[in-house]
Short mmCIF file of C-alpha atoms in Angstrom, two decimals:
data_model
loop_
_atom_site.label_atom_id
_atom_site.label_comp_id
_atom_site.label_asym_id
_atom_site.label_seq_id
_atom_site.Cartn_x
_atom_site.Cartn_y
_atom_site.Cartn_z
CA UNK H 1 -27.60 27.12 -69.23
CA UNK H 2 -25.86 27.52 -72.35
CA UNK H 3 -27.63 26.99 -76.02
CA UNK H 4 -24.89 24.03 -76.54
CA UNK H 5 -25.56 22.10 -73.77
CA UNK H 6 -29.91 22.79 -74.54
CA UNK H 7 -29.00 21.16 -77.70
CA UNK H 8 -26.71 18.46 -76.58
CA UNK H 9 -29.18 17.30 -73.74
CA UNK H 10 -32.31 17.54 -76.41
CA UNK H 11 -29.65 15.16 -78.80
CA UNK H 12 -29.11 12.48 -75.52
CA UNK H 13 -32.90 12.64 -75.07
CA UNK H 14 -33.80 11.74 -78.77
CA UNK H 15 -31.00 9.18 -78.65
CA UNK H 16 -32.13 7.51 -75.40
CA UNK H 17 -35.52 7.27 -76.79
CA UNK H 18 -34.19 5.81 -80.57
CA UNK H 19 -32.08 3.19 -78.53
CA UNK H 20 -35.25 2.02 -76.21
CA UNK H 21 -36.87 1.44 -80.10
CA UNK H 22 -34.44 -0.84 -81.18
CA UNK H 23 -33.22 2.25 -83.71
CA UNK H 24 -29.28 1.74 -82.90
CA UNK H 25 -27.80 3.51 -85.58
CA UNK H 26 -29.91 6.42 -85.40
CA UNK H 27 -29.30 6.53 -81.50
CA UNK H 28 -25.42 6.53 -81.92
CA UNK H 29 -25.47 9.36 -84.44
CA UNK H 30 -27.60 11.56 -81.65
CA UNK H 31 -24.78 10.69 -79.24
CA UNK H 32 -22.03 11.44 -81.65
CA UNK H 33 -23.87 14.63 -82.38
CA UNK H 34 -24.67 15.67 -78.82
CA UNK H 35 -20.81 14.95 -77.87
CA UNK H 36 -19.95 17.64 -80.78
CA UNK H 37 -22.52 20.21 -78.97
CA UNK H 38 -20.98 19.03 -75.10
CA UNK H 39 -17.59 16.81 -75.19
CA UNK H 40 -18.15 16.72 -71.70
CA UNK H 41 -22.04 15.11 -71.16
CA UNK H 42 -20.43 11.96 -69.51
CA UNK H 43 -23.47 9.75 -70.43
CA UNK H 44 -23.56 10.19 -74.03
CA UNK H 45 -19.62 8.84 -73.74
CA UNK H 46 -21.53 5.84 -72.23
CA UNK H 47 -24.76 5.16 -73.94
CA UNK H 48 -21.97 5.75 -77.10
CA UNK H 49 -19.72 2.85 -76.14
CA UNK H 50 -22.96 0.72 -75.25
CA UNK H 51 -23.79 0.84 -78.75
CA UNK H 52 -19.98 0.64 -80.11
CA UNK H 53 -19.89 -2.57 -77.86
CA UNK H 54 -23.10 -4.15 -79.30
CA UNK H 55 -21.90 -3.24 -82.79
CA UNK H 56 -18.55 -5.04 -82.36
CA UNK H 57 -16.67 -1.53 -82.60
CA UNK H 58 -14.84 -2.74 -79.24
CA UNK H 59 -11.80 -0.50 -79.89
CA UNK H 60 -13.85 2.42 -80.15
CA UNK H 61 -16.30 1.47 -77.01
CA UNK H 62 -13.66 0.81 -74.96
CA UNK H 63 -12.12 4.92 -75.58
CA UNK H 64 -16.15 5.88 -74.85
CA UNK H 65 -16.35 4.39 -71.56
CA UNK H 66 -12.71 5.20 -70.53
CA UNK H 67 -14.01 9.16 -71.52
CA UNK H 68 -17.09 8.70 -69.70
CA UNK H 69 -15.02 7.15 -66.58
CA UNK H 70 -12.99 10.03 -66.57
CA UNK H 71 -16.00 12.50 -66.02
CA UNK H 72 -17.59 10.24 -63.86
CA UNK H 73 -15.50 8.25 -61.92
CA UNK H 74 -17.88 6.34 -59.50
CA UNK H 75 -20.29 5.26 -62.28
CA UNK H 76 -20.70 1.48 -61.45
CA UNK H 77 -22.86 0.50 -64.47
CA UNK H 78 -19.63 1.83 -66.76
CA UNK H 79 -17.11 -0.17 -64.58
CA UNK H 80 -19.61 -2.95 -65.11
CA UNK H 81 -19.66 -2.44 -69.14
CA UNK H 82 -16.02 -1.80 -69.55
CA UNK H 83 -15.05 -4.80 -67.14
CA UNK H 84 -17.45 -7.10 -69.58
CA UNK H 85 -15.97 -5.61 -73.07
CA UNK H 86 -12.32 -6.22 -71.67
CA UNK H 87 -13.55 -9.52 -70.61
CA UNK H 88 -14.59 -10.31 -73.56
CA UNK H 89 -11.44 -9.46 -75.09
CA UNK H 90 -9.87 -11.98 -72.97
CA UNK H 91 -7.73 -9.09 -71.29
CA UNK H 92 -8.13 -10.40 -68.14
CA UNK H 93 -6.19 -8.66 -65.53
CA UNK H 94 -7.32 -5.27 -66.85
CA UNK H 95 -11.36 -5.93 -66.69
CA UNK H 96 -10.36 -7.57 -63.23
CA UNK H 97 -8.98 -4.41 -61.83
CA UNK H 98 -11.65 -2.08 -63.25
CA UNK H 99 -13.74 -4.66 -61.22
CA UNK H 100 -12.23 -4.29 -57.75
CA UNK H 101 -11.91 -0.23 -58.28
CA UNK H 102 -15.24 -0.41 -58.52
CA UNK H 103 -15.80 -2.44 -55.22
CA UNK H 104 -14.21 0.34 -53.67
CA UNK H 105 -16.75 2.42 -53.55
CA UNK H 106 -20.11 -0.22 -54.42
CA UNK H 107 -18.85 -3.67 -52.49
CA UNK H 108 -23.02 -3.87 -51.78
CA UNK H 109 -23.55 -4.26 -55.88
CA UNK H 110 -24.69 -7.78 -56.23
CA UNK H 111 -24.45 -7.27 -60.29
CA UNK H 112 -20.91 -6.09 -59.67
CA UNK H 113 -19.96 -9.27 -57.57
CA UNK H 114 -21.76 -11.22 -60.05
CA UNK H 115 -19.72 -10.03 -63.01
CA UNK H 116 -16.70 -10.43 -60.92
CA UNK H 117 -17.10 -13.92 -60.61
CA UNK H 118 -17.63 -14.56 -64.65
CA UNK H 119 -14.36 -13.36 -65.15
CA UNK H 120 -12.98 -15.24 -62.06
CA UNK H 121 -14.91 -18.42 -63.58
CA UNK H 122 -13.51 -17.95 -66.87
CA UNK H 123 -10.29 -18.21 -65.55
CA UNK H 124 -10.59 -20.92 -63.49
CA UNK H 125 -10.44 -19.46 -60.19
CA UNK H 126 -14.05 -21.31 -59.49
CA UNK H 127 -13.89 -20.77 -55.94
CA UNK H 128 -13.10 -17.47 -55.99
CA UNK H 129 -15.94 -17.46 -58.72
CA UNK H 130 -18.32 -19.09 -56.34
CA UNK H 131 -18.02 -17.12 -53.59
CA UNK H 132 -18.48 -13.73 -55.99
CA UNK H 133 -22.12 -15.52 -56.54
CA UNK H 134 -22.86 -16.42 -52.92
CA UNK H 135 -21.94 -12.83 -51.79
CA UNK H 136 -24.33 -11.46 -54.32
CA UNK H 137 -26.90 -13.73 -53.35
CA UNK H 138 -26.57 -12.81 -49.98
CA UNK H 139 -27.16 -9.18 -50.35
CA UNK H 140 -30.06 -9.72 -53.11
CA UNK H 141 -31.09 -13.19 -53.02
CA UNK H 142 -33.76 -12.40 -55.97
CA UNK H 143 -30.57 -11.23 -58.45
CA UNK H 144 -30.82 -14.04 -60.82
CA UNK H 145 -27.87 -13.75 -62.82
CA UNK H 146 -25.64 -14.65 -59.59
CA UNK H 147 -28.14 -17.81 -59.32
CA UNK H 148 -27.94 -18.92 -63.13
CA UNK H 149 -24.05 -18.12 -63.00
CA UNK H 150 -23.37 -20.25 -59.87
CA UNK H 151 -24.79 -22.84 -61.90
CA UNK H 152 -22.20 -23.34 -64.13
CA UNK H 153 -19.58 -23.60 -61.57
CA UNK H 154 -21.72 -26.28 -59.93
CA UNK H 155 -22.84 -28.15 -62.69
CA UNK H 156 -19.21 -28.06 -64.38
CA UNK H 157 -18.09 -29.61 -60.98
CA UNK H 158 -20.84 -32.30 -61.21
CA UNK H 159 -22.91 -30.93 -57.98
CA UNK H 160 -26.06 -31.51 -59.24
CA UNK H 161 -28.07 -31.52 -56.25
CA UNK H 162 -27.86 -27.79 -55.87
CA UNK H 163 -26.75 -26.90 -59.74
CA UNK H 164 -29.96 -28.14 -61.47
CA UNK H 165 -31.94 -25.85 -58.56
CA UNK H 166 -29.64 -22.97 -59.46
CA UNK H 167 -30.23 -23.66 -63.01
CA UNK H 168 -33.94 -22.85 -62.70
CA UNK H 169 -32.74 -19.09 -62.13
CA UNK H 170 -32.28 -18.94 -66.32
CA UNK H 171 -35.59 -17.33 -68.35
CA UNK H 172 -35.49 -19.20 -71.95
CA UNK H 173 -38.75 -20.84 -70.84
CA UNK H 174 -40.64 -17.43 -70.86
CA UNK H 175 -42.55 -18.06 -73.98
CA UNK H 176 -43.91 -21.35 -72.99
CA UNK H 177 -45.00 -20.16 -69.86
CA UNK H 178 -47.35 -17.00 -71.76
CA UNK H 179 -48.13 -19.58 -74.21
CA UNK H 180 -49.84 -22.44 -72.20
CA UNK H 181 -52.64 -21.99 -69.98
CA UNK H 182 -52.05 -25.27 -68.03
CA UNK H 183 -49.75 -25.51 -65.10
CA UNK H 184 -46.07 -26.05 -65.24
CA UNK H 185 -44.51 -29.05 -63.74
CA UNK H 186 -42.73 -29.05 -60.48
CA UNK H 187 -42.40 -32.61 -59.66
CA UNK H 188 -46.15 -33.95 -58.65
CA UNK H 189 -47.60 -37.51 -59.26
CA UNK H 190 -47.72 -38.43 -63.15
CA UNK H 191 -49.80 -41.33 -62.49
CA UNK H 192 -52.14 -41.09 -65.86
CA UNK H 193 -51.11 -37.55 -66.39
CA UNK H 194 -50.37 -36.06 -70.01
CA UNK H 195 -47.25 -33.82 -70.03
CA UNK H 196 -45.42 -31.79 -73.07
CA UNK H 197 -41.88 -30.87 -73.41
CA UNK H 198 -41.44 -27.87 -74.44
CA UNK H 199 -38.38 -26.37 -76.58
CA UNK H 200 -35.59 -24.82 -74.95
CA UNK H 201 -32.18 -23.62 -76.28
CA UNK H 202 -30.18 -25.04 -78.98
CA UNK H 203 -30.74 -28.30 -80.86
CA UNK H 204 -27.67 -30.29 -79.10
CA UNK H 205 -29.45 -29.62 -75.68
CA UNK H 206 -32.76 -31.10 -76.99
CA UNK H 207 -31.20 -34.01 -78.08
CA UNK H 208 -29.43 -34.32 -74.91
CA UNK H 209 -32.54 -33.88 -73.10
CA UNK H 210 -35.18 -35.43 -74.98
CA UNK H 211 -33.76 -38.78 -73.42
CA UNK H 212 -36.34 -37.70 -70.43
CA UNK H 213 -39.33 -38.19 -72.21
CA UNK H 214 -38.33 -42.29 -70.68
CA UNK H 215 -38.40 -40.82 -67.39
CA UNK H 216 -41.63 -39.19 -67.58
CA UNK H 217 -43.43 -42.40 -68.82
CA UNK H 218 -41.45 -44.68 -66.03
CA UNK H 219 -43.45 -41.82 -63.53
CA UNK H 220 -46.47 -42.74 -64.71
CA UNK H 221 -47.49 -40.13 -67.47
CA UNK H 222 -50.08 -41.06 -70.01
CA UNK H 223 -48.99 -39.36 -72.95
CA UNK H 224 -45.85 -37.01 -73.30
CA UNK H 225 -45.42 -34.94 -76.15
CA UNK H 226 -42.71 -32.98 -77.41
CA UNK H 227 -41.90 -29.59 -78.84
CA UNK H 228 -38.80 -29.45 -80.66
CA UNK H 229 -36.96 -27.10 -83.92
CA UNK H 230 -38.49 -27.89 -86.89
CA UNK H 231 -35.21 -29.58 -88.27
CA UNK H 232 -35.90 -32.37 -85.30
CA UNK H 233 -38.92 -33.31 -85.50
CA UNK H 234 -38.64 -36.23 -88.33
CA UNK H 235 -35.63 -37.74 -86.06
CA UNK H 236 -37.82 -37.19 -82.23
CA UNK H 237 -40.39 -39.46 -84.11
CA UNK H 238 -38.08 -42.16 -83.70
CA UNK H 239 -38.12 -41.50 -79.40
CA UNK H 240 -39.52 -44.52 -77.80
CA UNK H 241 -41.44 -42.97 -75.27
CA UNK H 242 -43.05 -39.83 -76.76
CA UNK H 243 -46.50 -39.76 -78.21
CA UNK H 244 -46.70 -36.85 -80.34
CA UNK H 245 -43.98 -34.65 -81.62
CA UNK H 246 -44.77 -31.08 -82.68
CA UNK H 247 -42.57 -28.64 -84.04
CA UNK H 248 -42.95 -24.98 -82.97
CA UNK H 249 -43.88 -23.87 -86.57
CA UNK H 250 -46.64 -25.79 -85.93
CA UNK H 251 -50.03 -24.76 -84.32
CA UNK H 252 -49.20 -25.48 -80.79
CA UNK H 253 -52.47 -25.77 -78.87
CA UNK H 254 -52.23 -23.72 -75.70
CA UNK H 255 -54.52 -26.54 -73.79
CA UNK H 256 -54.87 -30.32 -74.03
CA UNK H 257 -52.13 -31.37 -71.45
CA UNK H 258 -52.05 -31.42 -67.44
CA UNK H 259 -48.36 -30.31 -67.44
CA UNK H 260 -45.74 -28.76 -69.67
CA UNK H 261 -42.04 -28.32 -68.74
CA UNK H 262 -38.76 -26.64 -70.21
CA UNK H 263 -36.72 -29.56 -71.38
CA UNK H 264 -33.60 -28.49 -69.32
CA UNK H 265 -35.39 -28.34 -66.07
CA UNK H 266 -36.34 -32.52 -66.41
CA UNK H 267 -32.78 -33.38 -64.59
CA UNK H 268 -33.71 -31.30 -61.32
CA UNK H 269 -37.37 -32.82 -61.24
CA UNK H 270 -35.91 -36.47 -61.93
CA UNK H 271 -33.52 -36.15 -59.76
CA UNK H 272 -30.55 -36.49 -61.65
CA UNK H 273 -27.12 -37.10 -59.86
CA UNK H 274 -23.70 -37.87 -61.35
CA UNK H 275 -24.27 -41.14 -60.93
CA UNK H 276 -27.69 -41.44 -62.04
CA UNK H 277 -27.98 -40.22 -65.65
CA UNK H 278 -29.99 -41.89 -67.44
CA UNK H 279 -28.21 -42.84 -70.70
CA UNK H 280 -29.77 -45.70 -72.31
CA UNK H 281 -27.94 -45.72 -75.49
CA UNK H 282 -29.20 -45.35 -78.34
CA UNK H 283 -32.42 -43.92 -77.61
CA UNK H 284 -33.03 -42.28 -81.44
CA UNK H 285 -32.55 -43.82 -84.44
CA UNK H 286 -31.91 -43.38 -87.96
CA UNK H 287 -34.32 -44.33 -90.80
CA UNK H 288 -32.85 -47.68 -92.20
CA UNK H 289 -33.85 -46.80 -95.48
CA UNK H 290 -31.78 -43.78 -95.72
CA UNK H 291 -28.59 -45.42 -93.86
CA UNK H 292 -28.69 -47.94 -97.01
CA UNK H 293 -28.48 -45.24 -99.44
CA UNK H 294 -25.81 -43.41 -97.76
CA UNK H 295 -24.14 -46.61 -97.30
CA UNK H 296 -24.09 -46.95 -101.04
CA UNK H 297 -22.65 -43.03 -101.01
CA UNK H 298 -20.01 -43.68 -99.44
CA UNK H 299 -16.24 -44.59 -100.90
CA UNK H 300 -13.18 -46.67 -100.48
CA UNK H 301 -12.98 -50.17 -98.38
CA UNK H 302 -11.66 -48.29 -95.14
CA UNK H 303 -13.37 -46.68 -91.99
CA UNK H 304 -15.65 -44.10 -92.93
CA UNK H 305 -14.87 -41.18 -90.56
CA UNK H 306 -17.64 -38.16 -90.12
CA UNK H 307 -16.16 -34.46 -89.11
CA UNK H 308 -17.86 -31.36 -87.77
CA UNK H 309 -15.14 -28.23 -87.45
CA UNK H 310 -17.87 -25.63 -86.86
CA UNK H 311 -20.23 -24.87 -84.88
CA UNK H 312 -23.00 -21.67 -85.23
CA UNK H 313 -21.12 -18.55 -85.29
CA UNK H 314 -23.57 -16.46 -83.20
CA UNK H 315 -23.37 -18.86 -80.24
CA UNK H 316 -21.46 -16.99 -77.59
CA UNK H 317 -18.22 -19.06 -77.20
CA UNK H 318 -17.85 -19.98 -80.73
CA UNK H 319 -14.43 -18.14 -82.04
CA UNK H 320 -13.30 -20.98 -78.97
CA UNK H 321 -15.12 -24.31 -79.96
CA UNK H 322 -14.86 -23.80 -83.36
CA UNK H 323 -11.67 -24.50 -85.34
CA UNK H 324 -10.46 -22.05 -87.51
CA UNK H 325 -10.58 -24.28 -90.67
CA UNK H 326 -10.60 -27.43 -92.03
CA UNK H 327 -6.73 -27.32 -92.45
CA UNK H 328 -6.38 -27.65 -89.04
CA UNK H 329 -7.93 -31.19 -89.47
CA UNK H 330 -5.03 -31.48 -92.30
CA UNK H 331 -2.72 -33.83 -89.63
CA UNK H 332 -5.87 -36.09 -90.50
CA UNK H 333 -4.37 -36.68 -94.08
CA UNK H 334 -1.03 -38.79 -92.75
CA UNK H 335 -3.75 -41.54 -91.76
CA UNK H 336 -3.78 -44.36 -94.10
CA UNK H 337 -6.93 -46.62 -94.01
CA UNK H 338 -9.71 -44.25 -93.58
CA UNK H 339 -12.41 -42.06 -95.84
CA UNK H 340 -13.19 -38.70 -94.15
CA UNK H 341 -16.99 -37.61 -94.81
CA UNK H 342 -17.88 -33.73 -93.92
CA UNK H 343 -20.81 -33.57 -91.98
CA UNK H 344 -20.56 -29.83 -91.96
CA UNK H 345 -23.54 -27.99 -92.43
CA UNK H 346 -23.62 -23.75 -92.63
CA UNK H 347 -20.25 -22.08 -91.40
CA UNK H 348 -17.09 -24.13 -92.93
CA UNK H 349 -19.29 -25.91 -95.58
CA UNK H 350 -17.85 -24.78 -98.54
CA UNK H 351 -14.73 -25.48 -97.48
CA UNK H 352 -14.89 -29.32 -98.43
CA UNK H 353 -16.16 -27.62 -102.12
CA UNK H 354 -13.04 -26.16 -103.17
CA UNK H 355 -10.60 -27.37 -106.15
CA UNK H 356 -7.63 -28.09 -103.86
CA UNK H 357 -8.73 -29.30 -100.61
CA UNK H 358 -6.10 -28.06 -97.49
CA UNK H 359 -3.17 -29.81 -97.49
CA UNK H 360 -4.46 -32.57 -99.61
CA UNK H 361 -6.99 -33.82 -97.39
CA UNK H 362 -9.45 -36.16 -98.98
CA UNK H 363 -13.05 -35.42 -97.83
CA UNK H 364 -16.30 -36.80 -99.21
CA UNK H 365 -18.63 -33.54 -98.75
CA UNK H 366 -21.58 -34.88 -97.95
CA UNK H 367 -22.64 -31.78 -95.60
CA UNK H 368 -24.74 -29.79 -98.32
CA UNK H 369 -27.41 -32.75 -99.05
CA UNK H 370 -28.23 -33.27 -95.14
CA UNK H 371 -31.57 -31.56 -94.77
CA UNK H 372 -32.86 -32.54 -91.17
CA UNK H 373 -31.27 -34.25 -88.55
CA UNK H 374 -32.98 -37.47 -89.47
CA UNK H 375 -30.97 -37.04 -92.62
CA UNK H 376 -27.68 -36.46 -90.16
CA UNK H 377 -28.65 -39.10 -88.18
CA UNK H 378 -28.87 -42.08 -91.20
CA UNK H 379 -25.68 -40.80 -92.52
CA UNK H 380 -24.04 -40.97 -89.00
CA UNK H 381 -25.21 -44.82 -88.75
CA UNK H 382 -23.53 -45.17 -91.95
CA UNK H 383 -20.10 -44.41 -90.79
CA UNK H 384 -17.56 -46.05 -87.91
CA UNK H 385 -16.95 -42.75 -85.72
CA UNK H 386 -17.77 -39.19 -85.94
CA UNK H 387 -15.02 -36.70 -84.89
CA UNK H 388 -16.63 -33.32 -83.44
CA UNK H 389 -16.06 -29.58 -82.38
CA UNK H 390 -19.03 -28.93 -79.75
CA UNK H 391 -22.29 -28.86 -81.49
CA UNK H 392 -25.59 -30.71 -81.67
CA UNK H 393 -23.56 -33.03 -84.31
CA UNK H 394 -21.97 -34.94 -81.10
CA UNK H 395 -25.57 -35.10 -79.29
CA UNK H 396 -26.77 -37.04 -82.01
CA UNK H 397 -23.83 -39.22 -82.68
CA UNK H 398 -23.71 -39.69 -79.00
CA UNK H 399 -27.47 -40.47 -78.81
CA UNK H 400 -26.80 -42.99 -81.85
CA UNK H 401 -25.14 -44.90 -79.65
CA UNK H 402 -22.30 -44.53 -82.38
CA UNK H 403 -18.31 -43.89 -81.45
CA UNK H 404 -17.89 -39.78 -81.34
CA UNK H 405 -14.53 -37.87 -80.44
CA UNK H 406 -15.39 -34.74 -79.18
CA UNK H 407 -12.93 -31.28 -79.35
CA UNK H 408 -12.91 -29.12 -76.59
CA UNK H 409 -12.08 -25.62 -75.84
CA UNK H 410 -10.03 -24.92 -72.55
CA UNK H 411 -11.81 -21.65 -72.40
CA UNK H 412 -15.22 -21.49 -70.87
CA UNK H 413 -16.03 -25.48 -71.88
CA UNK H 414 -19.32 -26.31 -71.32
CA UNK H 415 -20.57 -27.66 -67.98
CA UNK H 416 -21.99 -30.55 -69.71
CA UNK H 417 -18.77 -31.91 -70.02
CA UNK H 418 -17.32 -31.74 -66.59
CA UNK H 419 -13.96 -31.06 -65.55
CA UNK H 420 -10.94 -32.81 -66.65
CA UNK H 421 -12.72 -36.09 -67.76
CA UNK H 422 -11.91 -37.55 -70.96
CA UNK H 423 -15.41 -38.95 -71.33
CA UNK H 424 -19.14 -38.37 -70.54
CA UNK H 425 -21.72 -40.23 -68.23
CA UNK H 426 -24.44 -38.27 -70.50
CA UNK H 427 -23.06 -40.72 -73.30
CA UNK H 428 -21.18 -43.79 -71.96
CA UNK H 429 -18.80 -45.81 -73.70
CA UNK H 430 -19.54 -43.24 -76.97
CA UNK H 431 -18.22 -40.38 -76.31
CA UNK H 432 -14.07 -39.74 -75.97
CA UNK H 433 -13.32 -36.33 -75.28
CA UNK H 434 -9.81 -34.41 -76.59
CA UNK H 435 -9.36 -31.33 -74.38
CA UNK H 436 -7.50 -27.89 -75.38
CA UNK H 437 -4.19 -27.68 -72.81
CA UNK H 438 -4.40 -25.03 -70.28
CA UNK H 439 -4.02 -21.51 -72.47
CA UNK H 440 -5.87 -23.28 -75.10
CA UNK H 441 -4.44 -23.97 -78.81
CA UNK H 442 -5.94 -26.77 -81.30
CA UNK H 443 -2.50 -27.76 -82.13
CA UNK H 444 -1.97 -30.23 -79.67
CA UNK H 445 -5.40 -31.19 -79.27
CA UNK H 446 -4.80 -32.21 -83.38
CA UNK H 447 -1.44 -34.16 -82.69
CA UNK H 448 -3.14 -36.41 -80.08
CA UNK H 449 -6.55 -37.03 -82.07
CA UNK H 450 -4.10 -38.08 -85.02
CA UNK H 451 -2.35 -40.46 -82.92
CA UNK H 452 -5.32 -42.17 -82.00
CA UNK H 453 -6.86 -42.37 -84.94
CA UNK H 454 -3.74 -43.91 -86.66
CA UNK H 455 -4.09 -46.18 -83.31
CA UNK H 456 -7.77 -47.03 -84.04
CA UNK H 457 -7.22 -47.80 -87.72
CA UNK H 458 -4.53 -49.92 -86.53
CA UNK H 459 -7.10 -51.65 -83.67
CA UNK H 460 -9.19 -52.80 -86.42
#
């Protein structure tokens, strides 16, 4: 064994061991070392493009796992991360057929039949998609990624029955369950039982879901409580049903209740169907107090129009349900009769701040002084309709009860919205919803929300 290759496996080691620490860049400079000492040790090619990936080098990952394919050519877990990056790249056809090589030789690889059926999913082929899950459920029913990803395809289809169970497969709920020394709740009696909703996810899907706290109560429980982002917890106070409301930089006692629950598993254990959502609009409210001021805020003798263009640019899908800009909204402009408002908070905020404004369009920037949702909320009850990219924004407008118009990507749109619907059982009569074409582009999605607009202006 040469003194190169000594060297080059002692480099791999360290980095292996820097990686499991969280130390990335330290890890990628062993690789990149060891690769100097053997060009040839396959699996620092691999571990090399792992890191590239995560970094967003995804030019350079993708020539570190084609290198490390090349020495080892029936590596599944490098099919598997090269079929994801191209994915991910939206190169379709080429992380498909890396996919069925790789079946070739490992059609037994739940994970791989998994994968394949993300990429079949985010294409559209759901049945394809769905029976990629199945099949990997069938040879390892306990592979929960298949369960969580078959999910979506259900869900997005409006099969709830099985979706919500499939659901259950996701693990956001792990710190509630080491935190809480009570029992979770799977569905028994209520009757004079105390229950508290934990936090789950993002703060659209606990306004979406917080609506359950109703629910609980018409079962019979005593007292719920609620645990929610800190920026919610002024606007939960105005819930109906819920007793306490706790924010998780708060102390959060781990006893005092005979039942907590993740927030997103209350449709499965109420039963929820398409046809039974319960939506009684509005169930928050805004602070009257604070609607009068904004009220005051606000300009001209026309509608008063709220927008939202981005969304948080670390959520997964965001490059897709976010617009570019605020010029795209510049269309918005040729409507007469109308005062646009920015609701944007974060990403795209500044935009409204600028000496000349895209394309002339007139917006009242009013994003910067919201400091909770409760603020949000009172300026949302201020205005006639609120015109959305997908974020929490439309949850809460929705849950106003007030008029929202909702953007949506064609790629990988959120089950929550069903397929091809123009509006939402979640929030009836509310909620109007302007869909991407097939191949996506905001262009025509921006045509079509002008023409209605300049309809609804017209409407009185």
């Amino acid at each position: 064994m040469s003194d190169s290759f000594l060297r080059a496996e002692a480099l791999f080691q360290q980095g292996n061991q820097l990686m499991a620490a969280g130390d990335d860049a330290a890890a990628l400079q062993c690789f990149s070392q060891a690769l100097i000492y053997e060009p040839e040790l396959a699996e620092a090619h691999a571990n090399l493009g792992f890191l590239q990936a995560k970094a967003g080098c995804l030019q350079e990952a993708e020539h570190s796992y084609r290198r490390a394919l090349a020495l080892l050519p029936q590596n599944l877990q490098i099919h598997l991360n090269l079929g994801a990056l191209l994915m991910e790249s939206k190169r379709f056809d080429e992380s498909e057929a890396i996919y069925r090589h790789a079946l070739a030789f490992a059609p037994q690889s739940a994970p791989l039949r998994s994968n394949l059926g993300v990429l079949l999913a985010c294409c559209k082929r759901e049945e394809e998609a769905e029976r990629c899950y199945r099949t990997a459920l069938a040879l390892d029913p306990d592979y929960g990624k298949a369960r969580f990803n078959l999910s979506y395809v259900l869900l997005r289809q409006g099969r709830f029955d099985e979706g919500w169970r499939c659901l259950e497969a996701r693990h956001d709920y792990g710190a509630l369950s080491r935190h809480f020394t009570f029992p979770r709740w799977q569905g028994e009696a209520l009757a004079g039982k105390t229950v508290v909703i934990g936090f789950e996810a993002g703060h659209g899907d606990m306004i979406q879901f917080c609506r359950y706290a109703t629910q609980l109560k018409a079962m019979g429980a005593a007292r719920v409580s609620i645990i929610c982002h800190p920026g919610l917890k002024t606007l939960f106070a105005t819930l109906a049903d819920v007793d306490e409301v706790l924010s998780f930089h708060d102390t959060i006692p781990q006893s005092g209740w005979d039942y907590w629950t993740p927030p997103l598993s209350l449709p499965g254990l109420c039963h929820t169907r398409l046809d039974s959502i319960p939506a009684p609009l509005p169930y928050l409210a805004a602070d009257p107090a604070k609607a009068r001021q904004w009220r005051l805020r606000l300009t001209g003798s026309g509608k008063h129009v709220g927008l939202v263009w981005k969304g948080n640019p670390l959520f997964e899908n965001d490059a897709d349900r976010s617009l570019p800009g605020l010029n795209c909204l510049a269309p918005l402009s040729s409507v007469s009769g109308i005062q646009l408002v920015s609701l944007q908070k974060g990403a795209g905020e500044d935009e409204t701040l600028c000496l000349c404004p895209p394309a002339g369009l007139n917006v009242l920037p009013l994003g910067a002084e919201l400091q909770d949702f409760a603020d949000t909320a009172a300026l949302i009850s201020a205005l006639d309709l609120v015109i959305s990219v997908d974020t929490a924004v439309a949850h809460l407008a929705g849950a106003l009860g007030k008029p929202c118009w909702l953007l949506l990507p064609d790629y990988r749109t959120d089950w929550r919205w069903l397929t091809g619907r123009s509006d939402s059982p979640w929030y009836p009569d509310v909620m109007r919803l302007f869909r991407q074409p097939a191949g996506g582009g905001w262009h025509p999605v921006i045509t079509e929300l002008t023409g209605c607009l300049q309809d609804w202006v017209m409407a009185g």
